[in-house]
Amino acid sequence: MTTELPPGLALQKVDERIMTLNVGPQHPGSGHMRIIVQIDGDYIVACDPDPGYVHRGEEKMAEYRNYITNIPHLERPVIHDSCNILYPYVLGVEEIVGIEVPERAKYVRVIASELNRCIYTMYWLAIYGIFLGHSTMFMWPAGDRELLIDLMEKMTGARVTHAHFVPGGVRNDLPPNFEDVCLRQVNYFEKRIKEYAAVFYDNPILISRTRDTGVLSRQDAIRLGTTGSVLRASGVDYDLRLKEPYDVYDELDVHTNVMKEGDSYARSRVPWLDMMESCNIIRQALQKMPKSGSVRTKLKPNPKGKGLNSVYKRVESGRGSLGCYIVSDGKTEPYRLKMSVGSFRNLIALPYLLKGEKLGNMPSVYWSLNYWPVEADR
């Protein structure tokens, strides 16, 4: 009796030396994705990422819900960065419907956005640590991110998906004494993540597995359209918070972290540096935020777009540029909605980075892309 494997899952010999190997789609090293690699002994000669195994049809479902009821499900593709994935959507709806946002709400959004950026990055860092065999760097980020999750719970009432950003501002004002608690927690958090340098980034095992592996040149990073920490790790100084500031980012002193090496080490270090910059931004926002005032412009039930119109808004998420294109036909729901996400844009670089690398370096190169499979599939 013979057992036939589904197409694409069998080991294939391309020639006498080359073997095709499937990693995933249910594999701890690939996430919810299949990576088809061709290997010559220990070396990768070709790579073909095959995403799409957690497709949820978010963009199409958004065309059957109104502008407000789209909020809870559009944040699902990145549940641990739900504020940032909603950010471009609410900015777009506000322009289509014609809504002004109170000043205090803009600061609350910036604080929530930076907290969510750190929560996402700590999750990614924990995964990156465990795939390099560094169990301490799984447990430390997993524990420290709880500090920020507690803050988000105080702010929004929920620990994971917050549905906090809404057209016109944010859903709820900050609880009493939040500013003091937030400042204390953020200061402690920053002190904790600085300790990661000694245990992780100066660790000879991490350095040997990431330094000079998966090198992406500045020219290729631009040519392939990469974004976020992947782009900045290759020497390109580009951050939408500075280049196209939204809400009150232009009133804050924001610094961009850039490295020139373009290897896996640089791509793993830039998000860590970004978290310290997020702490700096949060402290500024807490100081400059109006101490009172509205945080939400009240809307009429089922707001409509202003006739035939379209808008594209984008923000800087933990994975880079995150854009939302909305087409309105004057009804209560979007006629079309399309998202451009950093995970998918950075995944394009994977075949270029893995070619010529040892198979054992695949996890360190792949996870250095700061990739989140569900966001790419959406």
One Martini backbone bead per residue (centre of mass of N, CA, C, O) as a GRO file, in nm:
protein
  378
    1MET     BB    1   0.094   0.037   0.024
    2THR     BB    2   0.040   0.372  -0.079
    3THR     BB    3   0.132   0.714   0.008
    4GLU     BB    4   0.010   1.018  -0.090
    5LEU     BB    5   0.112   1.331  -0.129
    6PRO     BB    6   0.062   1.635  -0.148
    7PRO     BB    7   0.115   1.883  -0.334
    8GLY     BB    8   0.444   2.005  -0.245
    9LEU     BB    9   0.529   1.785   0.006
   10ALA     BB   10   0.746   1.655  -0.145
   11LEU     BB   11   1.041   1.531  -0.203
   12GLN     BB   12   1.277   1.681  -0.432
   13LYS     BB   13   1.474   1.620  -0.719
   14VAL     BB   14   1.628   1.825  -0.939
   15ASP     BB   15   1.905   1.694  -0.887
   16GLU     BB   16   2.179   1.549  -0.757
   17ARG     BB   17   2.209   1.813  -0.543
   18ILE     BB   18   1.916   1.911  -0.540
   19MET     BB   19   1.678   1.998  -0.278
   20THR     BB   20   1.343   1.996  -0.183
   21LEU     BB   21   1.207   2.197   0.094
   22ASN     BB   22   0.956   2.196   0.341
   23VAL     BB   23   0.856   2.474   0.550
   24GLY     BB   24   0.575   2.390   0.643
   25PRO     BB   25   0.301   2.564   0.769
   26GLN     BB   26   0.333   2.384   1.046
   27HIS     BB   27   0.595   2.565   1.185
   28PRO     BB   28   0.797   2.708   1.418
   29GLY     BB   29   0.999   2.843   1.190
   30SER     BB   30   0.743   2.982   0.998
   31GLY     BB   31   0.480   2.966   1.093
   32HIS     BB   32   0.195   3.048   0.888
   33MET     BB   33   0.412   2.911   0.671
   34ARG     BB   34   0.563   2.843   0.362
   35ILE     BB   35   0.901   2.730   0.290
   36ILE     BB   36   1.067   2.699  -0.013
   37VAL     BB   37   1.362   2.503  -0.038
   38GLN     BB   38   1.680   2.491  -0.194
   39ILE     BB   39   1.938   2.246  -0.156
   40ASP     BB   40   2.307   2.227  -0.112
   41GLY     BB   41   2.319   2.070   0.134
   42ASP     BB   42   2.359   2.346   0.353
   43TYR     BB   43   2.268   2.521   0.106
   44ILE     BB   44   2.096   2.788  -0.025
   45VAL     BB   45   1.965   2.845  -0.366
   46ALA     BB   46   1.649   2.869  -0.292
   47CYS     BB   47   1.340   3.074  -0.241
   48ASP     BB   48   0.970   3.025  -0.158
   49PRO     BB   49   0.731   3.197  -0.043
   50ASP     BB   50   0.400   3.072   0.114
   51PRO     BB   51   0.149   3.242   0.173
   52GLY     BB   52  -0.205   3.207   0.312
   53TYR     BB   53  -0.298   3.021   0.583
   54VAL     BB   54  -0.465   3.292   0.733
   55HIS     BB   55  -0.701   3.380   0.578
   56ARG     BB   56  -0.978   3.642   0.640
   57GLY     BB   57  -1.102   3.878   0.460
   58GLU     BB   58  -1.104   4.176   0.567
   59GLU     BB   59  -1.144   4.364   0.321
   60LYS     BB   60  -1.419   4.244   0.229
   61MET     BB   61  -1.579   4.271   0.496
   62ALA     BB   62  -1.565   4.590   0.507
   63GLU     BB   63  -1.796   4.619   0.272
   64TYR     BB   64  -2.033   4.504   0.499
   65ARG     BB   65  -1.954   4.748   0.686
   66ASN     BB   66  -1.944   5.002   0.870
   67TYR     BB   67  -1.732   5.242   0.992
   68ILE     BB   68  -1.771   5.130   1.291
   69THR     BB   69  -1.797   4.805   1.267
   70ASN     BB   70  -1.495   4.776   1.162
   71ILE     BB   71  -1.315   4.798   1.412
   72PRO     BB   72  -1.298   4.506   1.556
   73HIS     BB   73  -1.189   4.342   1.283
   74LEU     BB   74  -0.940   4.515   1.170
   75GLU     BB   75  -0.743   4.426   1.424
   76ARG     BB   76  -0.683   4.112   1.385
   77PRO     BB   77  -0.410   4.075   1.222
   78VAL     BB   78  -0.292   4.256   1.490
   79ILE     BB   79  -0.359   4.209   1.809
   80HIS     BB   80  -0.073   4.339   1.936
   81ASP     BB   81  -0.140   4.607   1.719
   82SER     BB   82  -0.431   4.747   1.706
   83CYS     BB   83  -0.386   5.055   1.692
   84ASN     BB   84  -0.208   5.067   1.428
   85ILE     BB   85  -0.410   4.922   1.230
   86LEU     BB   86  -0.635   5.152   1.280
   87TYR     BB   87  -0.514   5.427   1.222
   88PRO     BB   88  -0.549   5.467   0.905
   89TYR     BB   89  -0.854   5.422   0.905
   90VAL     BB   90  -0.948   5.664   1.085
   91LEU     BB   91  -0.811   5.882   0.916
   92GLY     BB   92  -0.976   5.821   0.660
   93VAL     BB   93  -1.266   5.854   0.772
   94GLU     BB   94  -1.235   6.147   0.869
   95GLU     BB   95  -1.201   6.256   0.577
   96ILE     BB   96  -1.459   6.141   0.443
   97VAL     BB   97  -1.667   6.258   0.663
   98GLY     BB   98  -1.567   6.506   0.837
   99ILE     BB   99  -1.351   6.515   1.104
  100GLU     BB  100  -1.268   6.638   1.411
  101VAL     BB  101  -0.996   6.626   1.642
  102PRO     BB  102  -0.910   6.634   1.945
  103GLU     BB  103  -0.620   6.711   2.101
  104ARG     BB  104  -0.617   6.496   2.327
  105ALA     BB  105  -0.665   6.250   2.139
  106LYS     BB  106  -0.395   6.263   1.988
  107TYR     BB  107  -0.219   6.194   2.235
  108VAL     BB  108  -0.352   5.929   2.311
  109ARG     BB  109  -0.278   5.787   2.048
  110VAL     BB  110   0.026   5.805   2.070
  111ILE     BB  111   0.053   5.646   2.329
  112ALA     BB  112  -0.089   5.386   2.229
  113SER     BB  113   0.094   5.334   1.985
  114GLU     BB  114   0.364   5.300   2.144
  115LEU     BB  115   0.275   5.075   2.331
  116ASN     BB  116   0.202   4.876   2.101
  117ARG     BB  117   0.479   4.861   1.974
  118CYS     BB  118   0.612   4.728   2.224
  119ILE     BB  119   0.431   4.481   2.248
  120TYR     BB  120   0.503   4.363   1.975
  121THR     BB  121   0.816   4.358   1.999
  122MET     BB  122   0.825   4.164   2.244
  123TYR     BB  123   0.700   3.927   2.100
  124TRP     BB  124   0.907   3.905   1.874
  125LEU     BB  125   1.158   3.879   2.059
  126ALA     BB  126   1.077   3.616   2.193
  127ILE     BB  127   1.078   3.448   1.934
  128TYR     BB  128   1.366   3.506   1.847
  129GLY     BB  129   1.504   3.386   2.095
  130ILE     BB  130   1.396   3.087   2.078
  131PHE     BB  131   1.515   3.040   1.776
  132LEU     BB  132   1.819   3.076   1.912
  133GLY     BB  133   1.819   2.929   2.203
  134HIS     BB  134   1.706   3.181   2.399
  135SER     BB  135   1.513   3.156   2.672
  136THR     BB  136   1.545   3.429   2.815
  137MET     BB  137   1.438   3.588   2.549
  138PHE     BB  138   1.147   3.484   2.615
  139MET     BB  139   1.084   3.558   2.920
  140TRP     BB  140   1.142   3.858   2.946
  141PRO     BB  141   0.949   3.983   2.733
  142ALA     BB  142   0.692   3.833   2.831
  143GLY     BB  143   0.699   3.980   3.111
  144ASP     BB  144   0.744   4.291   3.043
  145ARG     BB  145   0.482   4.336   2.865
  146GLU     BB  146   0.280   4.344   3.104
  147LEU     BB  147   0.317   4.639   3.181
  148LEU     BB  148   0.174   4.743   2.915
  149ILE     BB  149  -0.087   4.584   2.926
  150ASP     BB  150  -0.186   4.719   3.184
  151LEU     BB  151  -0.206   5.000   3.061
  152MET     BB  152  -0.410   4.929   2.834
  153GLU     BB  153  -0.630   4.838   3.030
  154LYS     BB  154  -0.667   5.110   3.168
  155MET     BB  155  -0.733   5.266   2.900
  156THR     BB  156  -0.954   5.037   2.752
  157GLY     BB  157  -1.036   4.742   2.909
  158ALA     BB  158  -0.814   4.579   2.740
  159ARG     BB  159  -0.546   4.345   2.661
  160VAL     BB  160  -0.559   4.312   2.341
  161THR     BB  161  -0.819   4.410   2.199
  162HIS     BB  162  -0.938   4.756   2.201
  163ALA     BB  163  -1.106   4.950   2.019
  164HIS     BB  164  -1.002   5.266   2.060
  165PHE     BB  165  -1.004   5.358   1.778
  166VAL     BB  166  -1.197   5.629   1.642
  167PRO     BB  167  -1.388   5.822   1.475
  168GLY     BB  168  -1.287   6.130   1.645
  169GLY     BB  169  -1.081   5.936   1.826
  170VAL     BB  170  -1.156   5.796   2.133
  171ARG     BB  171  -1.347   5.604   2.335
  172ASN     BB  172  -1.168   5.682   2.596
  173ASP     BB  173  -1.065   5.815   2.865
  174LEU     BB  174  -0.854   5.858   3.100
  175PRO     BB  175  -0.777   5.760   3.390
  176PRO     BB  176  -0.709   5.828   3.690
  177ASN     BB  177  -0.365   5.871   3.722
  178PHE     BB  178  -0.230   5.768   3.454
  179GLU     BB  179   0.021   5.942   3.405
  180ASP     BB  180   0.185   5.841   3.650
  181VAL     BB  181   0.180   5.539   3.590
  182CYS     BB  182   0.299   5.550   3.307
  183LEU     BB  183   0.569   5.683   3.375
  184ARG     BB  184   0.667   5.464   3.571
  185GLN     BB  185   0.650   5.218   3.377
  186VAL     BB  186   0.827   5.327   3.146
  187ASN     BB  187   1.086   5.371   3.305
  188TYR     BB  188   1.116   5.073   3.386
  189PHE     BB  189   1.110   4.949   3.105
  190GLU     BB  190   1.363   5.089   2.997
  191LYS     BB  191   1.554   4.966   3.204
  192ARG     BB  192   1.508   4.672   3.122
  193ILE     BB  193   1.583   4.678   2.810
  194LYS     BB  194   1.882   4.758   2.858
  195GLU     BB  195   1.957   4.465   2.969
  196TYR     BB  196   1.956   4.316   2.686
  197ALA     BB  197   2.239   4.368   2.587
  198ALA     BB  198   2.403   4.164   2.765
  199VAL     BB  199   2.214   3.896   2.713
  200PHE     BB  200   2.189   3.941   2.380
  201TYR     BB  201   2.351   4.156   2.191
  202ASP     BB  202   2.638   4.046   2.335
  203ASN     BB  203   2.600   3.766   2.244
  204PRO     BB  204   2.788   3.533   2.075
  205ILE     BB  205   2.559   3.365   1.953
  206LEU     BB  206   2.402   3.588   1.816
  207ILE     BB  207   2.632   3.705   1.651
  208SER     BB  208   2.709   3.440   1.491
  209ARG     BB  209   2.398   3.416   1.364
  210THR     BB  210   2.374   3.739   1.244
  211ARG     BB  211   2.636   3.822   1.150
  212ASP     BB  212   2.651   3.845   0.807
  213THR     BB  213   2.346   3.771   0.767
  214GLY     BB  214   2.131   3.857   0.542
  215VAL     BB  215   2.225   4.077   0.339
  216LEU     BB  216   2.103   4.421   0.291
  217SER     BB  217   2.118   4.655   0.086
  218ARG     BB  218   2.031   4.969   0.025
  219GLN     BB  219   1.943   4.930  -0.269
  220ASP     BB  220   1.765   4.675  -0.222
  221ALA     BB  221   1.573   4.793  -0.010
  222ILE     BB  222   1.453   4.997  -0.213
  223ARG     BB  223   1.386   4.815  -0.459
  224LEU     BB  224   1.190   4.614  -0.281
  225GLY     BB  225   1.017   4.791  -0.065
  226THR     BB  226   1.096   4.823   0.208
  227THR     BB  227   1.035   4.852   0.571
  228GLY     BB  228   1.124   4.992   0.847
  229SER     BB  229   1.362   4.812   1.007
  230VAL     BB  230   1.472   4.695   0.741
  231LEU     BB  231   1.543   4.968   0.611
  232ARG     BB  232   1.711   5.098   0.851
  233ALA     BB  233   1.929   4.860   0.864
  234SER     BB  234   2.027   4.970   0.554
  235GLY     BB  235   2.052   5.307   0.587
  236VAL     BB  236   1.749   5.418   0.589
  237ASP     BB  237   1.601   5.733   0.659
  238TYR     BB  238   1.274   5.612   0.742
  239ASP     BB  239   0.987   5.787   0.887
  240LEU     BB  240   0.656   5.872   0.908
  241ARG     BB  241   0.669   6.047   1.171
  242LEU     BB  242   0.856   6.252   0.998
  243LYS     BB  243   0.768   6.263   0.689
  244GLU     BB  244   0.435   6.204   0.776
  245PRO     BB  245   0.285   6.355   0.997
  246TYR     BB  246   0.056   6.269   1.257
  247ASP     BB  247  -0.116   6.444   1.442
  248VAL     BB  248   0.149   6.512   1.699
  249TYR     BB  249   0.441   6.441   1.585
  250ASP     BB  250   0.533   6.741   1.503
  251GLU     BB  251   0.549   6.816   1.834
  252LEU     BB  252   0.779   6.605   1.846
  253ASP     BB  253   1.083   6.445   1.942
  254VAL     BB  254   1.199   6.245   1.680
  255HIS     BB  255   1.392   5.948   1.650
  256THR     BB  256   1.598   5.770   1.422
  257ASN     BB  257   1.692   5.436   1.368
  258VAL     BB  258   2.017   5.359   1.225
  259MET     BB  259   2.171   5.114   1.012
  260LYS     BB  260   2.429   4.975   0.782
  261GLU     BB  261   2.465   4.658   0.755
  262GLY     BB  262   2.192   4.470   0.682
  263ASP     BB  263   2.169   4.253   0.888
  264SER     BB  264   2.031   4.055   1.127
  265TYR     BB  265   2.136   4.223   1.360
  266ALA     BB  266   2.025   4.499   1.276
  267ARG     BB  267   1.722   4.401   1.256
  268SER     BB  268   1.715   4.324   1.568
  269ARG     BB  269   1.801   4.614   1.693
  270VAL     BB  270   1.610   4.840   1.596
  271PRO     BB  271   1.348   4.769   1.757
  272TRP     BB  272   1.484   4.809   2.033
  273LEU     BB  273   1.549   5.110   1.991
  274ASP     BB  274   1.252   5.194   1.935
  275MET     BB  275   1.149   5.150   2.226
  276MET     BB  276   1.311   5.386   2.349
  277GLU     BB  277   1.175   5.598   2.172
  278SER     BB  278   0.889   5.548   2.274
  279CYS     BB  279   0.943   5.644   2.561
  280ASN     BB  280   1.010   5.932   2.477
  281ILE     BB  281   0.736   5.998   2.345
  282ILE     BB  282   0.554   5.947   2.589
  283ARG     BB  283   0.672   6.160   2.775
  284GLN     BB  284   0.604   6.401   2.593
  285ALA     BB  285   0.296   6.352   2.572
  286LEU     BB  286   0.234   6.375   2.876
  287GLN     BB  287   0.335   6.674   2.898
  288LYS     BB  288   0.163   6.809   2.642
  289MET     BB  289  -0.101   6.725   2.724
  290PRO     BB  290  -0.404   6.801   2.780
  291LYS     BB  291  -0.566   6.788   3.095
  292SER     BB  292  -0.826   6.855   2.924
  293GLY     BB  293  -1.102   6.729   2.751
  294SER     BB  294  -1.189   6.603   2.471
  295VAL     BB  295  -1.174   6.258   2.291
  296ARG     BB  296  -1.456   6.304   2.118
  297THR     BB  297  -1.643   6.312   1.830
  298LYS     BB  298  -1.958   6.321   1.771
  299LEU     BB  299  -2.173   6.105   1.596
  300LYS     BB  300  -2.375   6.000   1.380
  301PRO     BB  301  -2.552   5.760   1.285
  302ASN     BB  302  -2.421   5.625   1.029
  303PRO     BB  303  -2.195   5.745   0.866
  304LYS     BB  304  -2.116   5.929   0.569
  305GLY     BB  305  -1.990   5.982   0.283
  306LYS     BB  306  -1.868   6.232   0.048
  307GLY     BB  307  -1.933   6.077  -0.181
  308LEU     BB  308  -1.712   6.057  -0.422
  309ASN     BB  309  -1.425   5.894  -0.276
  310SER     BB  310  -1.070   5.903  -0.175
  311VAL     BB  311  -0.822   5.742   0.050
  312TYR     BB  312  -0.474   5.766   0.182
  313LYS     BB  313  -0.335   5.614   0.472
  314ARG     BB  314  -0.035   5.638   0.687
  315VAL     BB  315   0.179   5.453   0.912
  316GLU     BB  316   0.400   5.371   1.184
  317SER     BB  317   0.477   5.063   1.257
  318GLY     BB  318   0.643   4.789   1.383
  319ARG     BB  319   0.667   4.699   1.048
  320GLY     BB  320   0.592   4.977   0.930
  321SER     BB  321   0.423   5.057   0.675
  322LEU     BB  322   0.064   5.148   0.716
  323GLY     BB  323  -0.203   5.116   0.490
  324CYS     BB  324  -0.519   5.289   0.378
  325TYR     BB  325  -0.769   5.225   0.131
  326ILE     BB  326  -1.053   5.436   0.054
  327VAL     BB  327  -1.379   5.393  -0.088
  328SER     BB  328  -1.642   5.619  -0.167
  329ASP     BB  329  -2.024   5.634  -0.234
  330GLY     BB  330  -2.199   5.769   0.016
  331LYS     BB  331  -2.212   5.558   0.225
  332THR     BB  332  -2.183   5.365   0.530
  333GLU     BB  333  -1.979   5.205   0.352
  334PRO     BB  334  -1.730   5.080   0.197
  335TYR     BB  335  -1.656   5.011  -0.130
  336ARG     BB  336  -1.342   5.010  -0.061
  337LEU     BB  337  -1.064   4.807   0.084
  338LYS     BB  338  -0.707   4.864   0.138
  339MET     BB  339  -0.402   4.706   0.243
  340SER     BB  340  -0.071   4.808   0.355
  341VAL     BB  341   0.193   4.596   0.467
  342GLY     BB  342   0.498   4.523   0.609
  343SER     BB  343   0.515   4.215   0.598
  344PHE     BB  344   0.483   4.179   0.289
  345ARG     BB  345   0.710   4.372   0.194
  346ASN     BB  346   0.945   4.213   0.349
  347LEU     BB  347   0.911   3.923   0.229
  348ILE     BB  348   1.038   3.981  -0.053
  349ALA     BB  349   1.344   3.956   0.063
  350LEU     BB  350   1.398   3.656   0.138
  351PRO     BB  351   1.525   3.525  -0.124
  352TYR     BB  352   1.779   3.719  -0.114
  353LEU     BB  353   1.882   3.640   0.180
  354LEU     BB  354   1.905   3.311   0.150
  355LYS     BB  355   2.094   3.311  -0.071
  356GLY     BB  356   2.380   3.122   0.038
  357GLU     BB  357   2.278   3.014   0.291
  358LYS     BB  358   2.241   2.843   0.561
  359LEU     BB  359   1.994   2.655   0.688
  360GLY     BB  360   2.053   2.735   0.993
  361ASN     BB  361   1.992   3.057   0.921
  362MET     BB  362   1.689   3.091   0.859
  363PRO     BB  363   1.558   3.189   1.128
  364SER     BB  364   1.736   3.449   1.170
  365VAL     BB  365   1.648   3.581   0.901
  366TYR     BB  366   1.340   3.563   0.901
  367TRP     BB  367   1.285   3.706   1.190
  368SER     BB  368   1.433   3.980   1.113
  369LEU     BB  369   1.170   4.086   0.942
  370ASN     BB  370   0.924   4.129   1.129
  371TYR     BB  371   0.710   3.899   1.091
  372TRP     BB  372   0.340   3.870   1.028
  373PRO     BB  373   0.130   3.651   0.888
  374VAL     BB  374  -0.160   3.773   0.926
  375GLU     BB  375  -0.104   4.047   0.798
  376ALA     BB  376  -0.031   3.943   0.514
  377ASP     BB  377  -0.312   3.800   0.466
  378ARG     BB  378  -0.589   3.938   0.585
   0.00000   0.00000   0.00000
